[in-house]
Amino acid sequence: MSNFTAQDLDNLASGFARHELRWRSRKLVTALSAAGAAMFKAGTFPPRNSANLLTAVAKLSSTAKGSCDGTREFVAAASADIMSTGRLESFNLKDLANAGWGLAILGQVKSACMVAIGRHAASKLEGFNAQECARLLYAMGKSGVDCKELTAAAGKPQDLKFSFPDPVRSVSLTQQMGGTGARWNVREGTGAIAGNGGALFEDSFVLAEWLARQRGGAAGVASAVGAPTSAAAAPRKCTWDGASAVELGAGIGLCSIVAARLGMRVVASDGDQSVLEQLAANVARNPPTSGDELRSALLRWGDPSPLEALGIEGAPDLVMATGCVYGRDSGVWSALARTLAELAGPNTLVVLVHGTGAAPGVHQLRGEFYGMLAPNFEVARLPQHELHADHALGCQIHVLWRKQQMSSVVLGSSSDTEQGATEKADKKRDRGAKENGPRAKKRTKKGK
């Protein structure tokens, strides 16, 4: 790789990391680390390329079997480059978040470097989006660094204002990008970046903006994706007026508020009590224009009686969820799958929006989560041109409807469901071990 440019190195590493190509990843990480360290020492690494390389090497090293040579020198060279005079000023917000996350995952980074990144980010935090802020806050926690300036800046409430077509019109919300340190740690049992229901993520805006433009009700959406109508339930309406809707993981409530303004009777739910308080305040701040019902409720995924917990009778016409399938915890996905199956009636439409942080395989309509849904749901992806042009690259909208004959797979006990999902994942890994190279060893049921 001695003849590679910074862009070449970035493209190679990012490509392998994006497609989760793990064959001989230890050797690849070693080679990338050596080439990257040389460029950092030479001072010829553009910020975007260096941040992308740090992220890619971190992802590849975390999936490699055993330790990777050269990462210590790579981290030291990257840290020295970032700490050099004026260097942080050349990083934009996305690159700053990616660089900090990559260093944290690789480990062995000096706390002074992470503090410098955190302080610089704190001075510009109003320009960060929720994804970038979450990634950087997680990096600080992962590194064991307490950057008081960043924590304070992320904990300040921020006002957001949106304008949609009639009848939705203006929506005003309050978000809190960071929350408390305790919440960040607890929510990170998933192994993902630091998720926070108190902030607006890109996928929530994507769903709200798309929904505000839909005038044909559930019938119009179903027709667009080819979802059949079941004779076992009332036909889908060609208008949203009077339709019932539930949002799972509603966060600060933007999608639920838009749905209510369109004439739906909406229950905005979340499983985090601290998020629910902020959600309730935003719901009260944005009442429906025609007096239709909009309220918030506590619902934890996997609840055996979600309709009762939400205080509704009968399956809703629409179920929404955004950014809910992330990380690596199949138990969380299993609980969500069970809740969707319990809520969905014969003509219920389920709309899921997945952003750039979605779990592996989700954007391809596969992976472990969609494997859990397969016995009970059909799924279709909306064409990307249906999404807001500024967000079509990173987000997808998936529409699901119930199969005529639902399986009991995700309706069983959580232990049975999670065991079945784990066995499927192990079999998939076994096949991958065979296919990913001539020297790959077959894994056992426990993944050893």
Short mmCIF file of C-alpha atoms in Angstrom, two decimals:
data_model
loop_
_atom_site.label_atom_id
_atom_site.label_comp_id
_atom_site.label_asym_id
_atom_site.label_seq_id
_atom_site.Cartn_x
_atom_site.Cartn_y
_atom_site.Cartn_z
CA MET A 1 0.00 0.00 0.00
CA SER A 2 3.03 2.28 -0.15
CA ASN A 3 1.81 3.80 -3.42
CA PHE A 4 -1.75 4.40 -2.20
CA THR A 5 -3.10 7.92 -1.91
CA ALA A 6 -5.15 8.95 1.13
CA GLN A 7 -8.31 8.49 -0.94
CA ASP A 8 -7.22 5.03 -2.06
CA LEU A 9 -6.65 3.97 1.53
CA ASP A 10 -10.00 5.44 2.57
CA ASN A 11 -11.87 3.65 -0.24
CA LEU A 12 -10.28 0.28 0.44
CA ALA A 13 -10.84 0.32 4.20
CA SER A 14 -14.35 1.77 4.02
CA GLY A 15 -15.39 -0.75 1.38
CA PHE A 16 -14.29 -3.74 3.45
CA ALA A 17 -15.89 -2.33 6.61
CA ARG A 18 -19.16 -1.38 4.88
CA HIS A 19 -19.69 -4.83 3.43
CA GLU A 20 -18.48 -6.61 6.58
CA LEU A 21 -15.82 -8.51 4.65
CA ARG A 22 -14.01 -10.25 7.51
CA TRP A 23 -11.85 -12.75 5.62
CA ARG A 24 -8.22 -12.23 6.66
CA SER A 25 -9.26 -9.05 8.47
CA ARG A 26 -6.33 -9.29 10.89
CA LYS A 27 -3.82 -9.02 8.05
CA LEU A 28 -5.87 -6.26 6.44
CA VAL A 29 -6.03 -4.26 9.67
CA THR A 30 -2.28 -4.64 10.14
CA ALA A 31 -1.59 -3.40 6.61
CA LEU A 32 -4.07 -0.52 6.85
CA SER A 33 -2.69 0.51 10.24
CA ALA A 34 0.89 0.64 8.93
CA ALA A 35 -0.05 2.65 5.85
CA GLY A 36 -2.26 4.99 7.87
CA ALA A 37 0.39 5.58 10.54
CA ALA A 38 2.89 6.54 7.82
CA MET A 39 0.49 9.09 6.34
CA PHE A 40 -0.32 10.56 9.76
CA LYS A 41 3.39 10.96 10.52
CA ALA A 42 3.99 12.60 7.16
CA GLY A 43 1.22 15.10 7.85
CA THR A 44 -0.42 14.45 4.48
CA PHE A 45 -3.74 12.96 5.61
CA PRO A 46 -6.87 15.06 4.79
CA PRO A 47 -9.34 15.14 7.72
CA ARG A 48 -12.16 13.35 5.86
CA ASN A 49 -9.92 10.48 4.75
CA SER A 50 -8.25 10.13 8.14
CA ALA A 51 -11.60 10.06 9.98
CA ASN A 52 -12.99 7.48 7.56
CA LEU A 53 -9.89 5.31 7.95
CA LEU A 54 -10.08 5.44 11.73
CA THR A 55 -13.73 4.38 11.62
CA ALA A 56 -13.11 1.57 9.13
CA VAL A 57 -10.08 0.15 10.91
CA ALA A 58 -11.99 0.24 14.20
CA LYS A 59 -14.89 -1.71 12.67
CA LEU A 60 -12.60 -4.27 11.04
CA SER A 61 -10.48 -4.77 14.16
CA SER A 62 -13.58 -5.28 16.32
CA THR A 63 -14.70 -8.19 14.12
CA ALA A 64 -11.24 -9.73 13.65
CA LYS A 65 -10.45 -12.91 15.57
CA GLY A 66 -7.63 -12.12 17.99
CA SER A 67 -5.54 -8.98 18.36
CA CYS A 68 -4.29 -7.05 15.33
CA ASP A 69 -0.70 -5.91 15.02
CA GLY A 70 0.06 -2.26 14.39
CA THR A 71 -3.04 -0.66 15.87
CA ARG A 72 -1.12 0.82 18.83
CA GLU A 73 1.25 2.69 16.50
CA PHE A 74 -1.68 3.67 14.28
CA VAL A 75 -3.61 5.19 17.22
CA ALA A 76 -0.50 6.97 18.51
CA ALA A 77 0.20 8.52 15.09
CA ALA A 78 -3.43 9.54 14.63
CA SER A 79 -3.57 11.09 18.11
CA ALA A 80 -0.39 13.06 17.54
CA ASP A 81 -1.75 14.35 14.24
CA ILE A 82 -5.06 15.40 15.79
CA MET A 83 -3.30 17.11 18.70
CA SER A 84 -1.00 19.13 16.44
CA THR A 85 -1.60 22.89 16.45
CA GLY A 86 -4.72 23.94 14.57
CA ARG A 87 -5.46 20.47 13.26
CA LEU A 88 -8.88 20.08 14.92
CA GLU A 89 -10.09 23.25 13.21
CA SER A 90 -9.87 21.48 9.86
CA PHE A 91 -12.29 18.70 10.91
CA ASN A 92 -15.96 19.18 10.14
CA LEU A 93 -18.53 17.89 12.63
CA LYS A 94 -19.09 14.50 11.02
CA ASP A 95 -15.35 13.84 10.70
CA LEU A 96 -14.77 14.92 14.29
CA ALA A 97 -17.37 12.45 15.55
CA ASN A 98 -16.05 9.62 13.37
CA ALA A 99 -12.44 10.22 14.39
CA GLY A 100 -13.34 10.21 18.08
CA TRP A 101 -15.41 7.05 17.72
CA GLY A 102 -12.67 5.23 15.80
CA LEU A 103 -10.02 6.11 18.39
CA ALA A 104 -12.30 5.00 21.23
CA ILE A 105 -13.09 1.63 19.66
CA LEU A 106 -9.44 0.95 18.85
CA GLY A 107 -8.47 1.87 22.43
CA GLN A 108 -5.05 2.85 23.75
CA VAL A 109 -5.79 6.50 22.98
CA LYS A 110 -4.54 9.09 25.43
CA SER A 111 -7.24 10.84 27.43
CA ALA A 112 -5.74 14.24 26.51
CA CYS A 113 -6.57 13.60 22.86
CA MET A 114 -10.18 12.65 23.61
CA VAL A 115 -10.58 15.66 25.90
CA ALA A 116 -9.27 17.95 23.14
CA ILE A 117 -11.79 16.44 20.69
CA GLY A 118 -14.61 16.80 23.24
CA ARG A 119 -13.83 20.43 24.06
CA HIS A 120 -13.60 21.37 20.40
CA ALA A 121 -16.91 19.61 19.72
CA ALA A 122 -18.60 21.33 22.67
CA SER A 123 -17.90 24.73 21.12
CA LYS A 124 -19.69 23.65 17.93
CA LEU A 125 -22.36 21.31 19.29
CA GLU A 126 -25.32 23.34 18.02
CA GLY A 127 -24.25 22.35 14.52
CA PHE A 128 -24.15 18.61 15.29
CA ASN A 129 -27.01 16.34 14.38
CA ALA A 130 -28.20 13.71 16.85
CA GLN A 131 -26.27 10.88 15.20
CA GLU A 132 -22.97 12.76 15.34
CA CYS A 133 -23.51 13.85 18.93
CA ALA A 134 -24.47 10.32 20.00
CA ARG A 135 -21.42 8.84 18.37
CA LEU A 136 -19.08 11.31 20.06
CA LEU A 137 -20.67 10.95 23.49
CA TYR A 138 -20.37 7.19 23.25
CA ALA A 139 -16.71 7.59 22.29
CA MET A 140 -16.09 9.60 25.46
CA GLY A 141 -17.77 6.99 27.63
CA LYS A 142 -15.98 4.14 25.89
CA SER A 143 -12.63 5.87 26.52
CA GLY A 144 -13.44 6.56 30.16
CA VAL A 145 -13.07 10.29 29.55
CA ASP A 146 -15.25 12.84 31.34
CA CYS A 147 -15.25 15.95 29.18
CA LYS A 148 -17.34 18.30 31.31
CA GLU A 149 -17.65 20.88 28.54
CA LEU A 150 -19.15 18.37 26.12
CA THR A 151 -21.48 16.85 28.74
CA ALA A 152 -22.78 20.29 29.70
CA ALA A 153 -23.32 21.38 26.10
CA ALA A 154 -25.11 18.14 25.21
CA GLY A 155 -27.39 18.42 28.24
CA LYS A 156 -28.85 21.80 27.27
CA PRO A 157 -32.42 21.75 25.88
CA GLN A 158 -32.71 22.86 22.27
CA ASP A 159 -35.77 24.14 20.43
CA LEU A 160 -36.60 22.76 17.00
CA LYS A 161 -39.12 24.17 14.54
CA PHE A 162 -40.55 22.49 11.45
CA SER A 163 -42.94 23.53 8.73
CA PHE A 164 -45.02 20.97 6.82
CA PRO A 165 -47.81 21.23 4.23
CA ASP A 166 -51.42 21.71 5.38
CA PRO A 167 -52.99 20.43 7.54
CA VAL A 168 -49.87 19.72 9.62
CA ARG A 169 -48.28 23.18 9.36
CA SER A 170 -45.82 24.23 12.08
CA VAL A 171 -44.44 21.93 14.78
CA SER A 172 -42.26 23.08 17.70
CA LEU A 173 -40.29 20.60 19.77
CA THR A 174 -37.72 20.49 22.54
CA GLN A 175 -34.85 18.02 22.37
CA GLN A 176 -31.92 17.20 24.64
CA MET A 177 -28.99 15.86 22.65
CA GLY A 178 -27.13 14.21 25.50
CA GLY A 179 -29.28 13.44 28.52
CA THR A 180 -27.41 12.19 31.59
CA GLY A 181 -24.28 10.06 31.68
CA ALA A 182 -26.17 7.25 33.43
CA ARG A 183 -28.67 7.03 30.60
CA TRP A 184 -25.94 6.85 27.99
CA ASN A 185 -24.33 3.90 29.71
CA VAL A 186 -27.57 1.99 30.27
CA ARG A 187 -28.79 2.43 26.70
CA GLU A 188 -25.51 1.07 25.38
CA GLY A 189 -26.27 -2.54 26.28
CA THR A 190 -26.99 -2.91 22.57
CA GLY A 191 -23.37 -2.50 21.51
CA ALA A 192 -24.38 0.33 19.17
CA ILE A 193 -23.45 3.99 19.27
CA ALA A 194 -25.01 5.96 22.09
CA GLY A 195 -28.71 6.06 21.24
CA ASN A 196 -30.83 8.77 22.88
CA GLY A 197 -34.60 9.00 22.62
CA GLY A 198 -34.42 12.61 23.78
CA ALA A 199 -33.04 13.86 20.46
CA LEU A 200 -34.38 13.95 16.91
CA PHE A 201 -32.58 11.54 14.60
CA GLU A 202 -32.64 11.76 10.83
CA ASP A 203 -34.94 8.78 10.32
CA SER A 204 -37.69 10.38 12.44
CA PHE A 205 -37.71 13.48 10.27
CA VAL A 206 -37.75 11.30 7.14
CA LEU A 207 -40.92 9.50 8.27
CA ALA A 208 -42.64 12.69 9.46
CA GLU A 209 -41.91 14.53 6.20
CA TRP A 210 -43.02 11.59 4.04
CA LEU A 211 -46.18 11.01 6.09
CA ALA A 212 -47.16 14.69 5.85
CA ARG A 213 -47.31 14.32 2.04
CA GLN A 214 -49.52 11.21 1.99
CA ARG A 215 -53.15 12.02 1.20
CA GLY A 216 -54.54 8.59 0.36
CA GLY A 217 -54.56 7.18 3.87
CA ALA A 218 -53.59 3.61 4.65
CA ALA A 219 -55.27 2.43 1.44
CA GLY A 220 -53.02 4.66 -0.64
CA VAL A 221 -49.83 3.44 1.04
CA ALA A 222 -50.94 -0.19 0.76
CA SER A 223 -51.67 0.23 -2.95
CA ALA A 224 -48.24 1.78 -3.54
CA VAL A 225 -46.44 -1.28 -2.10
CA GLY A 226 -48.88 -3.95 -3.24
CA ALA A 227 -50.19 -4.91 0.19
CA PRO A 228 -53.41 -6.94 -0.16
CA THR A 229 -56.59 -6.20 1.76
CA SER A 230 -57.85 -8.91 4.11
CA ALA A 231 -61.56 -9.69 4.15
CA ALA A 232 -61.22 -10.62 7.83
CA ALA A 233 -61.15 -6.97 8.93
CA ALA A 234 -62.52 -3.57 7.97
CA PRO A 235 -61.03 -2.33 4.68
CA ARG A 236 -58.26 0.23 4.79
CA LYS A 237 -59.43 3.83 4.54
CA CYS A 238 -58.56 6.23 1.71
CA THR A 239 -58.13 9.00 4.26
CA TRP A 240 -56.27 9.38 7.54
CA ASP A 241 -59.29 10.94 9.25
CA GLY A 242 -60.29 8.78 12.19
CA ALA A 243 -57.57 6.17 11.59
CA SER A 244 -55.82 4.79 14.66
CA ALA A 245 -52.03 4.86 14.97
CA VAL A 246 -49.34 3.78 17.41
CA GLU A 247 -45.72 4.92 17.38
CA LEU A 248 -43.12 2.72 19.07
CA GLY A 249 -40.01 4.39 20.45
CA ALA A 250 -41.57 7.78 19.72
CA GLY A 251 -38.71 9.79 21.26
CA ILE A 252 -39.57 13.48 21.14
CA GLY A 253 -42.79 12.78 19.21
CA LEU A 254 -42.44 14.40 15.78
CA CYS A 255 -43.99 11.52 13.79
CA SER A 256 -46.89 11.14 16.22
CA ILE A 257 -47.65 14.85 16.12
CA VAL A 258 -47.69 14.85 12.31
CA ALA A 259 -49.98 11.80 12.29
CA ALA A 260 -52.41 13.49 14.69
CA ARG A 261 -52.46 16.65 12.61
CA LEU A 262 -53.46 14.50 9.63
CA GLY A 263 -56.55 13.41 11.56
CA MET A 264 -55.41 10.17 13.19
CA ARG A 265 -56.04 9.05 16.76
CA VAL A 266 -52.47 8.52 17.96
CA VAL A 267 -50.75 6.93 20.92
CA ALA A 268 -47.07 7.93 21.07
CA SER A 269 -45.22 5.33 23.15
CA ASP A 270 -41.72 4.94 24.54
CA GLY A 271 -40.13 2.54 26.99
CA ASP A 272 -37.82 5.09 28.65
CA GLN A 273 -39.52 6.95 31.47
CA SER A 274 -37.22 9.98 31.25
CA VAL A 275 -37.84 10.23 27.48
CA LEU A 276 -41.57 9.84 28.07
CA GLU A 277 -41.62 12.99 30.19
CA GLN A 278 -40.14 15.01 27.36
CA LEU A 279 -42.45 13.30 24.87
CA ALA A 280 -45.52 14.22 26.94
CA ALA A 281 -44.38 17.86 27.07
CA ASN A 282 -43.93 18.00 23.28
CA VAL A 283 -47.33 16.35 22.73
CA ALA A 284 -49.00 18.97 24.96
CA ARG A 285 -47.13 21.71 23.13
CA ASN A 286 -48.46 20.59 19.72
CA PRO A 287 -52.16 19.73 20.03
CA PRO A 288 -54.01 18.34 16.98
CA THR A 289 -55.67 21.07 14.93
CA SER A 290 -59.11 19.43 14.97
CA GLY A 291 -59.21 18.04 18.48
CA ASP A 292 -58.30 14.50 17.47
CA GLU A 293 -56.72 12.28 20.10
CA LEU A 294 -52.97 12.47 20.71
CA ARG A 295 -51.47 11.11 23.91
CA SER A 296 -48.32 9.48 25.20
CA ALA A 297 -47.98 6.12 26.95
CA LEU A 298 -45.29 3.92 28.45
CA LEU A 299 -44.73 0.70 26.50
CA ARG A 300 -41.75 -1.60 26.81
CA TRP A 301 -41.21 -3.94 23.88
CA GLY A 302 -42.05 -7.53 24.68
CA ASP A 303 -44.99 -6.59 26.93
CA PRO A 304 -47.37 -9.58 26.64
CA SER A 305 -50.40 -7.28 26.29
CA PRO A 306 -49.35 -4.16 24.37
CA LEU A 307 -52.90 -3.15 23.39
CA GLU A 308 -53.92 -3.15 27.04
CA ALA A 309 -50.75 -1.29 28.05
CA LEU A 310 -51.53 1.39 25.45
CA GLY A 311 -55.17 1.60 26.48
CA ILE A 312 -56.60 0.83 23.03
CA GLU A 313 -59.12 -1.70 21.79
CA GLY A 314 -58.48 -3.49 18.53
CA ALA A 315 -55.52 -3.44 16.20
CA PRO A 316 -54.42 0.02 15.00
CA ASP A 317 -54.54 0.98 11.33
CA LEU A 318 -50.94 2.15 11.42
CA VAL A 319 -47.88 1.25 13.52
CA MET A 320 -44.75 3.41 13.16
CA ALA A 321 -41.18 3.05 14.40
CA THR A 322 -38.00 4.85 13.40
CA GLY A 323 -34.37 4.02 14.18
CA CYS A 324 -35.38 1.13 16.44
CA VAL A 325 -33.32 -1.67 14.87
CA TYR A 326 -29.69 -0.98 15.71
CA GLY A 327 -26.82 -2.48 17.66
CA ARG A 328 -26.24 -6.21 18.09
CA ASP A 329 -28.66 -7.27 20.82
CA SER A 330 -30.99 -9.88 19.30
CA GLY A 331 -33.03 -9.86 22.52
CA VAL A 332 -34.07 -6.26 21.81
CA TRP A 333 -35.02 -7.13 18.23
CA SER A 334 -36.95 -10.18 19.42
CA ALA A 335 -38.96 -8.05 21.85
CA LEU A 336 -39.74 -5.53 19.11
CA ALA A 337 -40.79 -8.33 16.72
CA ARG A 338 -43.15 -9.79 19.34
CA THR A 339 -44.71 -6.39 19.97
CA LEU A 340 -45.26 -5.77 16.26
CA ALA A 341 -46.91 -9.18 15.89
CA GLU A 342 -49.19 -8.55 18.89
CA LEU A 343 -50.22 -5.09 17.65
CA ALA A 344 -50.79 -5.86 13.97
CA GLY A 345 -54.23 -6.81 12.73
CA PRO A 346 -55.13 -8.26 9.31
CA ASN A 347 -55.12 -4.80 7.66
CA THR A 348 -52.60 -2.99 9.87
CA LEU A 349 -49.73 -1.33 8.06
CA VAL A 350 -46.38 -1.22 9.85
CA VAL A 351 -43.98 1.49 8.68
CA LEU A 352 -40.34 1.19 9.79
CA VAL A 353 -37.65 3.73 8.93
CA HIS A 354 -34.00 2.73 9.14
CA GLY A 355 -31.11 5.19 9.05
CA THR A 356 -27.36 4.86 8.67
CA GLY A 357 -27.00 3.21 12.08
CA ALA A 358 -29.30 0.29 11.27
CA ALA A 359 -28.32 -3.25 12.26
CA PRO A 360 -26.50 -5.45 9.71
CA GLY A 361 -28.66 -6.61 6.81
CA VAL A 362 -31.64 -4.36 7.58
CA HIS A 363 -31.20 -2.15 4.51
CA GLN A 364 -31.17 -5.29 2.36
CA LEU A 365 -34.45 -6.51 3.94
CA ARG A 366 -32.59 -9.38 5.55
CA GLY A 367 -30.50 -10.01 8.65
CA GLU A 368 -31.54 -11.41 12.00
CA PHE A 369 -34.31 -8.89 12.70
CA TYR A 370 -36.14 -9.46 9.43
CA GLY A 371 -35.62 -13.18 9.91
CA MET A 372 -37.66 -12.86 13.11
CA LEU A 373 -40.44 -11.03 11.25
CA ALA A 374 -40.50 -13.35 8.23
CA PRO A 375 -42.95 -15.94 9.68
CA ASN A 376 -45.56 -13.24 10.23
CA PHE A 377 -45.01 -10.31 7.88
CA GLU A 378 -44.48 -9.40 4.25
CA VAL A 379 -42.22 -6.41 3.64
CA ALA A 380 -41.60 -3.95 0.82
CA ARG A 381 -39.21 -1.03 0.46
CA LEU A 382 -40.54 2.32 -0.71
CA PRO A 383 -38.68 3.75 -3.75
CA GLN A 384 -35.97 6.13 -2.61
CA HIS A 385 -37.38 8.96 -4.74
CA GLU A 386 -40.39 8.98 -2.38
CA LEU A 387 -38.14 10.24 0.43
CA HIS A 388 -36.98 13.81 1.01
CA ALA A 389 -34.13 14.42 -1.43
CA ASP A 390 -31.71 15.54 1.28
CA HIS A 391 -32.10 12.29 3.22
CA ALA A 392 -32.69 9.62 0.57
CA LEU A 393 -29.07 8.46 0.67
CA GLY A 394 -28.91 7.29 4.27
CA CYS A 395 -32.49 6.29 5.12
CA GLN A 396 -35.05 3.76 3.92
CA ILE A 397 -38.78 3.35 4.55
CA HIS A 398 -40.05 -0.22 4.81
CA VAL A 399 -43.76 -1.08 4.82
CA LEU A 400 -44.92 -4.36 6.37
CA TRP A 401 -48.26 -6.12 6.51
CA ARG A 402 -49.42 -9.26 8.23
CA LYS A 403 -49.41 -12.58 6.45
CA GLN A 404 -52.82 -14.28 6.17
CA GLN A 405 -51.57 -17.18 8.31
CA MET A 406 -49.43 -15.84 11.12
CA SER A 407 -46.87 -18.07 12.80
CA SER A 408 -46.53 -18.39 16.55
CA VAL A 409 -42.74 -18.08 16.35
CA VAL A 410 -42.43 -14.54 17.66
CA LEU A 411 -45.51 -14.89 19.86
CA GLY A 412 -43.92 -17.48 22.15
CA SER A 413 -41.87 -16.87 25.23
CA SER A 414 -38.91 -14.53 24.99
CA SER A 415 -36.49 -17.31 25.89
CA ASP A 416 -37.81 -19.58 23.11
CA THR A 417 -37.73 -16.75 20.60
CA GLU A 418 -34.25 -15.61 21.48
CA GLN A 419 -32.95 -19.17 21.47
CA GLY A 420 -34.38 -19.73 17.97
CA ALA A 421 -32.91 -16.46 16.74
CA THR A 422 -29.53 -17.34 18.21
CA GLU A 423 -29.52 -20.76 16.56
CA LYS A 424 -30.31 -19.16 13.19
CA ALA A 425 -27.53 -16.62 13.69
CA ASP A 426 -25.06 -19.39 14.59
CA LYS A 427 -25.98 -21.37 11.47
CA LYS A 428 -25.51 -18.24 9.38
CA ARG A 429 -22.08 -17.65 10.90
CA ASP A 430 -21.17 -21.27 10.24
CA ARG A 431 -22.04 -20.87 6.57
CA GLY A 432 -20.14 -17.59 6.45
CA ALA A 433 -17.05 -19.26 7.90
CA LYS A 434 -17.12 -21.79 5.07
CA GLU A 435 -17.66 -19.18 2.39
CA ASN A 436 -15.31 -16.46 3.57
CA GLY A 437 -12.05 -18.14 2.70
CA PRO A 438 -10.25 -21.42 2.31
CA ARG A 439 -8.68 -21.24 5.74
CA ALA A 440 -11.80 -20.28 7.65
CA LYS A 441 -12.67 -22.69 10.42
CA LYS A 442 -16.21 -23.81 11.01
CA ARG A 443 -17.72 -22.42 14.19
CA THR A 444 -19.65 -24.45 16.70
CA LYS A 445 -23.17 -23.73 17.88
CA LYS A 446 -21.80 -21.37 20.53
CA GLY A 447 -19.75 -19.46 17.99
CA LYS A 448 -16.41 -20.64 19.35
#
